[in-house]
């Protein structure tokens, strides 16, 4: 018989239509060691309590839908193996965004901050006859920050963001970095101006929670510091 | 349920299992507040000179009480930690690729901090006990 793990799953539950305060739901499940936290949550939802609410789409670490606090740190539930967190697994919604129900938070404030940094390619110069060329070195300059999947693990792990929800947050800065350091883009100055605002990049206190939380292993604090330096020395 | 601000930070944020960076950040904040409060008091006691030497001396007398001198050790702890942590964060910000050594950075800072703080704290304590 295949090896199984006894898991004590503690899930922070909150139904705004019934509950005044969040409460802890406790569930005992038997799972395989290479099953993921997402599988355990599915088991609870499908076999124990169908009212458990969570968000997930691809279930394979690409879409970034199932960011949650697992044993106290932000992770994607689909990328955490149960054997690495057993036997007691605590699951809570990510912190600093309004909870809609159980593990689902309202991502709109996060997306608004994302939109605020102009996360799109800007170049009004007439396009050349063929593609806009870029050297491998120029492409490498922003390669790391192209990997972001907007899961919000970083922003909701940041003490500056917890304290002040208006802070643009690590994810939006990562997205800005991706275009600021793109040699083909022409709106770096505008983005830097946005990030130079009081709720911009200077609220970063170099805590490294974002870097440690990123499921894509983006060097977020490094990217933020590069934006700070670009502002300080007025050069890219 | 809308969450936000200081409530989230204190109620939930302190339960977040961040690494060294999170705890040094917290201590940096606390020592910052401590040093600020001391400075406010210090500016106030200097200001008392306006009312003459006697009033000023009366307050300065308080600083020489044993409990106030033990407080000096805490003040020294706060000032020193805040200074060294500030230098570390500044270095990490100016050389972004140092993120890899985030943990080692805190260790080095702690060793230097202890090397300065412990002998100084002992010296202050000896003086309090001696007098």
Short mmCIF file of C-alpha atoms in Angstrom, two decimals:
data_model
loop_
_atom_site.label_atom_id
_atom_site.label_comp_id
_atom_site.label_asym_id
_atom_site.label_seq_id
_atom_site.Cartn_x
_atom_site.Cartn_y
_atom_site.Cartn_z
CA UNK A 1 0.00 0.00 0.00
CA UNK A 2 1.23 3.46 -0.83
CA UNK A 3 2.60 5.54 2.02
CA UNK A 4 0.14 7.99 3.55
CA UNK A 5 0.46 10.99 5.82
CA UNK A 6 -2.00 11.99 8.51
CA UNK A 7 -2.50 15.71 8.16
CA UNK A 8 -4.16 18.02 10.63
CA UNK A 9 -5.38 20.85 8.48
CA UNK A 10 -6.28 24.15 10.18
CA UNK A 11 -8.00 26.52 7.80
CA UNK A 12 -9.00 30.09 8.63
CA UNK A 13 -12.67 30.32 7.68
CA UNK A 14 -14.80 33.41 7.23
CA UNK A 15 -18.22 33.76 5.67
CA UNK A 16 -19.28 37.43 5.66
CA UNK A 17 -22.96 36.42 5.53
CA UNK A 18 -22.76 34.31 8.71
CA UNK A 19 -19.64 35.06 10.71
CA UNK A 20 -18.73 38.16 12.66
CA UNK A 21 -15.16 37.01 13.16
CA UNK A 22 -12.96 34.52 11.31
CA UNK A 23 -12.73 31.07 12.92
CA UNK A 24 -10.46 28.05 12.56
CA UNK A 25 -11.83 25.00 10.76
CA UNK A 26 -9.96 21.83 11.73
CA UNK A 27 -9.91 18.80 9.43
CA UNK A 28 -8.04 15.52 9.57
CA UNK A 29 -7.12 14.12 6.19
CA UNK A 30 -4.97 11.26 4.96
CA UNK A 31 -2.93 12.15 1.93
CA UNK A 32 0.15 11.00 0.06
CA UNK A 33 3.49 12.63 0.93
CA UNK A 34 3.85 14.06 -2.57
CA UNK A 35 0.32 15.42 -2.63
CA UNK A 36 0.21 19.18 -2.37
CA UNK A 37 -1.54 21.50 0.06
CA UNK A 38 -3.95 22.26 -2.80
CA UNK A 39 -4.87 18.56 -2.98
CA UNK A 40 -5.62 18.54 0.75
CA UNK A 41 -7.83 21.62 0.35
CA UNK A 42 -9.61 19.94 -2.56
CA UNK A 43 -10.17 16.87 -0.39
CA UNK A 44 -11.78 18.98 2.32
CA UNK A 45 -13.96 20.83 -0.19
CA UNK A 46 -15.01 17.74 -2.13
CA UNK A 47 -15.45 15.24 0.72
CA UNK A 48 -15.86 17.07 4.05
CA UNK A 49 -17.19 20.61 3.70
CA UNK A 50 -18.32 21.88 0.32
CA UNK A 51 -18.64 25.44 1.62
CA UNK A 52 -14.86 25.86 1.85
CA UNK A 53 -13.99 28.59 -0.63
CA UNK A 54 -10.65 28.97 -2.36
CA UNK A 55 -9.34 30.29 -5.64
CA UNK A 56 -7.29 28.20 -8.04
CA UNK A 57 -7.10 27.84 -11.79
CA UNK A 58 -4.26 25.89 -13.35
CA UNK A 59 -3.13 24.14 -10.18
CA UNK A 60 0.45 23.94 -11.48
CA UNK A 61 2.23 27.10 -10.35
CA UNK A 62 1.64 29.09 -13.52
CA UNK A 63 -1.52 31.15 -13.03
CA UNK A 64 -0.80 32.41 -9.51
CA UNK A 65 -4.39 32.07 -8.26
CA UNK A 66 -3.85 30.06 -5.10
CA UNK A 67 -1.50 32.26 -3.09
CA UNK A 68 -2.13 31.77 0.64
CA UNK A 69 -0.33 31.77 3.95
CA UNK A 70 0.79 28.21 4.61
CA UNK A 71 2.31 27.62 8.06
CA UNK A 72 2.83 31.34 8.38
CA UNK A 73 4.46 32.16 5.05
CA UNK A 74 3.08 33.09 1.64
CA UNK A 75 3.15 30.20 -0.82
CA UNK A 76 1.21 28.83 -3.77
CA UNK A 77 -0.87 25.91 -2.43
CA UNK A 78 -0.18 24.02 -5.67
CA UNK A 79 3.59 24.17 -5.17
CA UNK A 80 3.89 23.01 -1.55
CA UNK A 81 4.25 19.26 -0.95
CA UNK A 82 2.49 17.99 2.17
CA UNK A 83 5.57 16.04 3.30
CA UNK A 84 7.39 19.38 3.63
CA UNK A 85 4.79 20.94 5.94
CA UNK A 86 3.19 17.94 7.73
CA UNK A 87 1.79 17.00 10.21
CA UNK A 88 0.00 20.26 11.17
CA UNK A 89 -0.74 22.53 8.25
CA UNK A 90 -2.16 25.99 8.89
CA UNK A 91 -3.75 27.76 5.94
CA UNK A 92 -4.85 31.42 5.99
CA UNK A 93 -5.68 34.01 3.35
CA UNK A 94 -2.86 36.33 2.24
CA UNK A 95 -2.56 39.38 4.42
CA UNK A 96 -3.54 43.00 3.80
CA UNK A 97 -6.24 42.52 1.17
CA UNK A 98 -9.96 42.38 2.09
CA UNK A 99 -11.15 38.81 2.68
CA UNK A 100 -14.20 37.98 0.53
CA UNK A 101 -14.72 34.47 1.88
CA UNK A 102 -12.43 31.90 3.53
CA UNK A 103 -9.20 31.89 1.49
CA UNK A 104 -10.41 34.23 -1.26
CA UNK A 105 -9.31 37.86 -1.04
CA UNK A 106 -10.32 40.86 -3.13
CA UNK A 107 -7.39 41.33 -5.54
CA UNK A 108 -8.68 44.65 -6.91
CA UNK A 109 -6.52 46.96 -4.73
CA UNK A 110 -3.51 44.87 -5.81
CA UNK A 111 -4.47 45.06 -9.49
CA UNK A 112 -5.07 48.82 -9.22
CA UNK A 113 -1.48 49.22 -7.99
CA UNK A 114 -0.31 47.02 -10.84
CA UNK A 115 -2.11 49.22 -13.39
CA UNK A 116 -0.73 52.40 -11.80
CA UNK A 117 2.85 51.72 -12.98
CA UNK A 118 1.96 51.55 -16.71
CA UNK A 119 2.72 47.83 -17.08
CA UNK A 120 2.74 47.85 -20.86
CA UNK A 121 5.16 48.58 -23.68
CA UNK A 122 5.35 52.25 -24.69
CA UNK A 123 7.15 53.41 -27.83
CA UNK A 124 5.54 55.93 -30.18
CA UNK A 125 8.46 56.03 -32.60
CA UNK A 126 7.61 54.62 -36.03
CA UNK A 127 8.43 50.91 -36.01
CA UNK A 128 11.47 49.82 -38.05
CA UNK A 129 10.87 47.72 -41.20
CA UNK A 130 11.51 44.55 -39.22
CA UNK A 131 11.41 43.96 -35.43
CA UNK A 132 12.80 46.34 -32.77
CA UNK A 133 16.21 44.78 -32.23
CA UNK A 134 17.72 44.17 -28.82
CA UNK A 135 21.05 42.60 -27.87
CA UNK A 136 21.11 39.51 -25.62
CA UNK A 137 22.65 41.71 -22.89
CA UNK A 138 19.83 44.26 -23.18
CA UNK A 139 17.28 41.45 -22.96
CA UNK A 140 19.06 39.91 -19.98
CA UNK A 141 18.80 43.23 -18.10
CA UNK A 142 15.12 42.67 -17.27
CA UNK A 143 14.82 38.91 -17.76
CA UNK A 144 14.22 38.12 -14.08
CA UNK A 145 11.25 40.46 -13.72
CA UNK A 146 9.45 39.00 -16.77
CA UNK A 147 8.70 35.91 -14.69
CA UNK A 148 6.07 37.53 -12.42
CA UNK A 149 2.65 35.82 -12.38
CA UNK A 150 0.89 38.45 -10.21
CA UNK A 151 0.05 36.00 -7.44
CA UNK A 152 0.54 38.73 -4.76
CA UNK A 153 2.73 36.50 -2.55
CA UNK A 154 5.34 39.27 -2.41
CA UNK A 155 3.14 42.31 -1.85
CA UNK A 156 1.13 40.62 0.90
CA UNK A 157 4.30 39.48 2.70
CA UNK A 158 5.60 43.06 2.95
CA UNK A 159 5.36 44.82 6.35
CA UNK A 160 5.26 48.21 4.61
CA UNK A 161 2.20 47.05 2.67
CA UNK A 162 0.49 45.65 5.78
CA UNK A 163 0.99 48.99 7.52
CA UNK A 164 -0.11 51.07 4.54
CA UNK A 165 -2.25 49.52 1.83
CA UNK A 166 -1.62 52.49 -0.46
CA UNK A 167 2.04 51.47 -0.88
CA UNK A 168 2.42 50.41 -4.52
CA UNK A 169 4.05 47.17 -3.34
CA UNK A 170 6.77 44.81 -4.60
CA UNK A 171 4.73 43.19 -7.39
CA UNK A 172 3.94 46.51 -9.09
CA UNK A 173 7.59 47.58 -8.78
CA UNK A 174 8.68 44.28 -10.36
CA UNK A 175 6.30 44.95 -13.25
CA UNK A 176 7.60 48.50 -13.61
CA UNK A 177 11.19 47.20 -13.53
CA UNK A 178 10.40 44.88 -16.43
CA UNK A 179 9.62 47.89 -18.64
CA UNK A 180 11.92 50.54 -17.13
CA UNK A 181 14.99 48.48 -18.02
CA UNK A 182 13.71 47.38 -21.45
CA UNK A 183 15.87 49.20 -24.03
CA UNK A 184 12.94 49.31 -26.51
CA UNK A 185 10.58 51.06 -24.11
CA UNK A 186 10.35 54.86 -23.94
CA UNK A 187 8.32 55.53 -20.78
CA UNK A 188 10.94 54.77 -18.11
CA UNK A 189 10.96 58.40 -16.96
CA UNK A 190 7.19 58.41 -16.42
CA UNK A 191 7.27 55.16 -14.47
CA UNK A 192 10.16 56.38 -12.34
CA UNK A 193 8.19 59.53 -11.59
CA UNK A 194 5.25 57.42 -10.40
CA UNK A 195 7.54 55.30 -8.24
CA UNK A 196 9.17 58.43 -6.77
CA UNK A 197 5.85 59.38 -5.11
CA UNK A 198 5.51 58.98 -1.32
CA UNK A 199 3.72 55.62 -1.78
CA UNK A 200 6.23 54.49 -4.37
CA UNK A 201 9.48 52.62 -4.14
CA UNK A 202 10.83 54.47 -1.08
CA UNK A 203 8.41 52.70 1.25
CA UNK A 204 10.50 49.57 0.73
CA UNK A 205 12.55 48.93 3.88
CA UNK A 206 14.65 46.10 2.44
CA UNK A 207 13.05 43.44 4.64
CA UNK A 208 13.42 40.65 2.00
CA UNK A 209 10.06 39.02 2.84
CA UNK A 210 9.07 39.50 -0.83
CA UNK A 211 12.17 37.80 -2.22
CA UNK A 212 11.73 34.90 0.20
CA UNK A 213 8.03 34.52 -0.65
CA UNK A 214 8.19 34.63 -4.47
CA UNK A 215 7.17 31.25 -5.95
CA UNK A 216 8.95 32.21 -9.19
CA UNK A 217 12.18 32.98 -7.32
CA UNK A 218 12.36 36.50 -8.70
CA UNK A 219 15.06 38.54 -6.99
CA UNK A 220 12.47 41.13 -5.99
CA UNK A 221 14.42 43.16 -3.42
CA UNK A 222 17.27 43.39 -5.92
CA UNK A 223 14.89 44.69 -8.60
CA UNK A 224 13.43 47.25 -6.17
CA UNK A 225 16.91 48.41 -5.17
CA UNK A 226 17.79 48.82 -8.86
CA UNK A 227 14.77 51.07 -9.30
CA UNK A 228 15.80 53.07 -6.20
CA UNK A 229 19.28 53.51 -7.67
CA UNK A 230 17.87 54.52 -11.06
CA UNK A 231 15.91 57.25 -9.25
CA UNK A 232 18.81 58.32 -7.06
CA UNK A 233 21.40 58.56 -9.82
CA UNK A 234 18.97 59.46 -12.64
CA UNK A 235 20.34 56.76 -14.89
CA UNK A 236 19.23 53.30 -15.99
CA UNK B 1 -14.09 42.30 6.15
CA UNK B 2 -11.76 45.13 5.23
CA UNK B 3 -8.29 44.83 6.67
CA UNK B 4 -5.74 47.57 6.80
CA UNK B 5 -3.15 49.59 8.63
CA UNK B 6 -1.62 49.16 12.00
CA UNK B 7 -4.24 46.62 13.10
CA UNK B 8 -3.15 44.17 10.39
CA UNK B 9 0.49 44.77 11.15
CA UNK B 10 0.22 44.14 14.89
CA UNK B 11 -2.51 41.48 14.97
CA UNK B 12 -1.48 39.40 11.99
CA UNK B 13 1.83 40.64 10.62
CA UNK B 14 3.81 39.63 13.67
CA UNK B 15 2.59 36.07 13.12
CA UNK B 16 4.08 36.05 9.64
CA UNK B 17 7.14 33.83 9.67
CA UNK B 18 9.58 36.13 7.94
CA UNK B 19 13.30 35.66 8.33
CA UNK B 20 16.03 37.82 9.87
CA UNK B 21 15.05 40.81 7.72
CA UNK B 22 11.58 40.99 9.24
CA UNK B 23 12.77 40.85 12.85
CA UNK B 24 15.56 43.38 12.36
CA UNK B 25 13.02 45.63 10.65
CA UNK B 26 10.73 45.37 13.69
CA UNK B 27 13.56 46.06 16.13
CA UNK B 28 14.67 48.98 13.94
CA UNK B 29 11.18 50.49 14.26
CA UNK B 30 10.99 49.94 18.03
CA UNK B 31 14.48 51.34 18.69
CA UNK B 32 13.62 54.25 16.38
CA UNK B 33 10.59 55.12 18.51
CA UNK B 34 12.66 54.71 21.70
CA UNK B 35 15.43 56.98 20.47
CA UNK B 36 12.86 59.53 19.29
CA UNK B 37 11.20 59.60 22.72
CA UNK B 38 14.55 60.06 24.41
CA UNK B 39 15.49 62.87 22.04
CA UNK B 40 12.17 64.60 22.75
CA UNK B 41 12.88 64.37 26.48
CA UNK B 42 16.43 65.56 25.96
CA UNK B 43 15.33 68.60 23.95
CA UNK B 44 12.83 69.34 26.72
CA UNK B 45 15.42 69.18 29.51
CA UNK B 46 17.82 71.44 27.60
CA UNK B 47 14.91 73.81 27.08
CA UNK B 48 14.50 74.03 30.89
CA UNK B 49 17.66 76.18 30.91
CA UNK B 50 15.29 78.98 29.93
CA UNK B 51 13.94 78.87 33.52
CA UNK B 52 17.37 79.06 35.07
CA UNK B 53 20.08 76.80 36.38
CA UNK B 54 18.16 75.47 39.39
CA UNK B 55 15.27 74.04 37.42
CA UNK B 56 17.68 72.52 34.95
CA UNK B 57 19.81 70.92 37.67
CA UNK B 58 16.76 69.40 39.31
CA UNK B 59 15.93 67.44 36.19
CA UNK B 60 19.52 66.48 35.49
CA UNK B 61 19.59 65.05 39.02
CA UNK B 62 16.96 62.54 37.86
CA UNK B 63 19.30 61.27 35.17
CA UNK B 64 21.83 60.30 37.82
CA UNK B 65 19.44 58.00 39.68
CA UNK B 66 20.36 54.29 39.38
CA UNK B 67 17.17 53.42 37.45
CA UNK B 68 17.87 56.18 34.93
CA UNK B 69 21.41 54.94 34.51
CA UNK B 70 20.18 51.42 33.84
CA UNK B 71 17.93 53.11 31.27
CA UNK B 72 21.13 54.44 29.65
CA UNK B 73 22.00 50.84 28.79
CA UNK B 74 18.69 50.48 26.95
CA UNK B 75 19.24 53.82 25.24
CA UNK B 76 22.70 52.72 24.17
CA UNK B 77 21.27 49.42 22.92
CA UNK B 78 18.64 51.27 20.87
CA UNK B 79 21.04 53.81 19.40
CA UNK B 80 23.66 51.23 18.52
CA UNK B 81 21.26 48.70 17.00
CA UNK B 82 19.47 51.40 15.01
CA UNK B 83 22.77 52.74 13.70
CA UNK B 84 24.28 49.39 12.69
CA UNK B 85 21.04 48.10 11.19
CA UNK B 86 20.65 51.35 9.24
CA UNK B 87 24.16 50.97 7.84
CA UNK B 88 23.47 47.34 6.83
CA UNK B 89 20.22 48.27 5.06
CA UNK B 90 21.94 51.16 3.29
CA UNK B 91 24.72 48.86 2.07
CA UNK B 92 22.17 46.26 0.88
CA UNK B 93 20.29 48.99 -1.01
CA UNK B 94 23.36 50.40 -2.75
CA UNK B 95 24.63 46.96 -3.78
CA UNK B 96 21.38 45.17 -4.74
CA UNK B 97 23.05 41.86 -5.63
CA UNK B 98 23.96 41.45 -1.95
CA UNK B 99 20.40 40.11 -1.44
CA UNK B 100 21.97 36.64 -1.56
CA UNK B 101 23.77 37.40 1.69
CA UNK B 102 20.73 38.80 3.52
CA UNK B 103 21.19 36.29 6.35
CA UNK B 104 24.97 36.66 6.61
CA UNK B 105 24.54 40.44 6.60
CA UNK B 106 22.43 40.23 9.75
CA UNK B 107 24.91 37.86 11.41
CA UNK B 108 27.87 40.15 10.68
CA UNK B 109 25.88 43.11 11.97
CA UNK B 110 24.99 41.20 15.15
CA UNK B 111 28.61 40.23 15.82
CA UNK B 112 29.81 43.82 15.41
CA UNK B 113 26.90 45.06 17.52
CA UNK B 114 27.66 42.65 20.35
CA UNK B 115 31.40 43.42 20.19
CA UNK B 116 30.64 47.09 20.86
CA UNK B 117 27.55 46.78 23.05
CA UNK B 118 28.54 44.08 25.55
CA UNK B 119 31.80 45.66 26.83
CA UNK B 120 30.15 49.08 26.93
CA UNK B 121 27.11 47.78 28.82
CA UNK B 122 29.38 46.02 31.30
CA UNK B 123 31.37 49.23 31.80
CA UNK B 124 28.18 51.24 32.45
CA UNK B 125 26.91 48.57 34.87
CA UNK B 126 30.21 48.46 36.75
CA UNK B 127 30.07 52.21 37.17
CA UNK B 128 26.50 52.06 38.49
CA UNK B 129 27.38 49.28 40.91
CA UNK B 130 30.60 51.03 41.94
CA UNK B 131 29.01 54.34 42.85
#
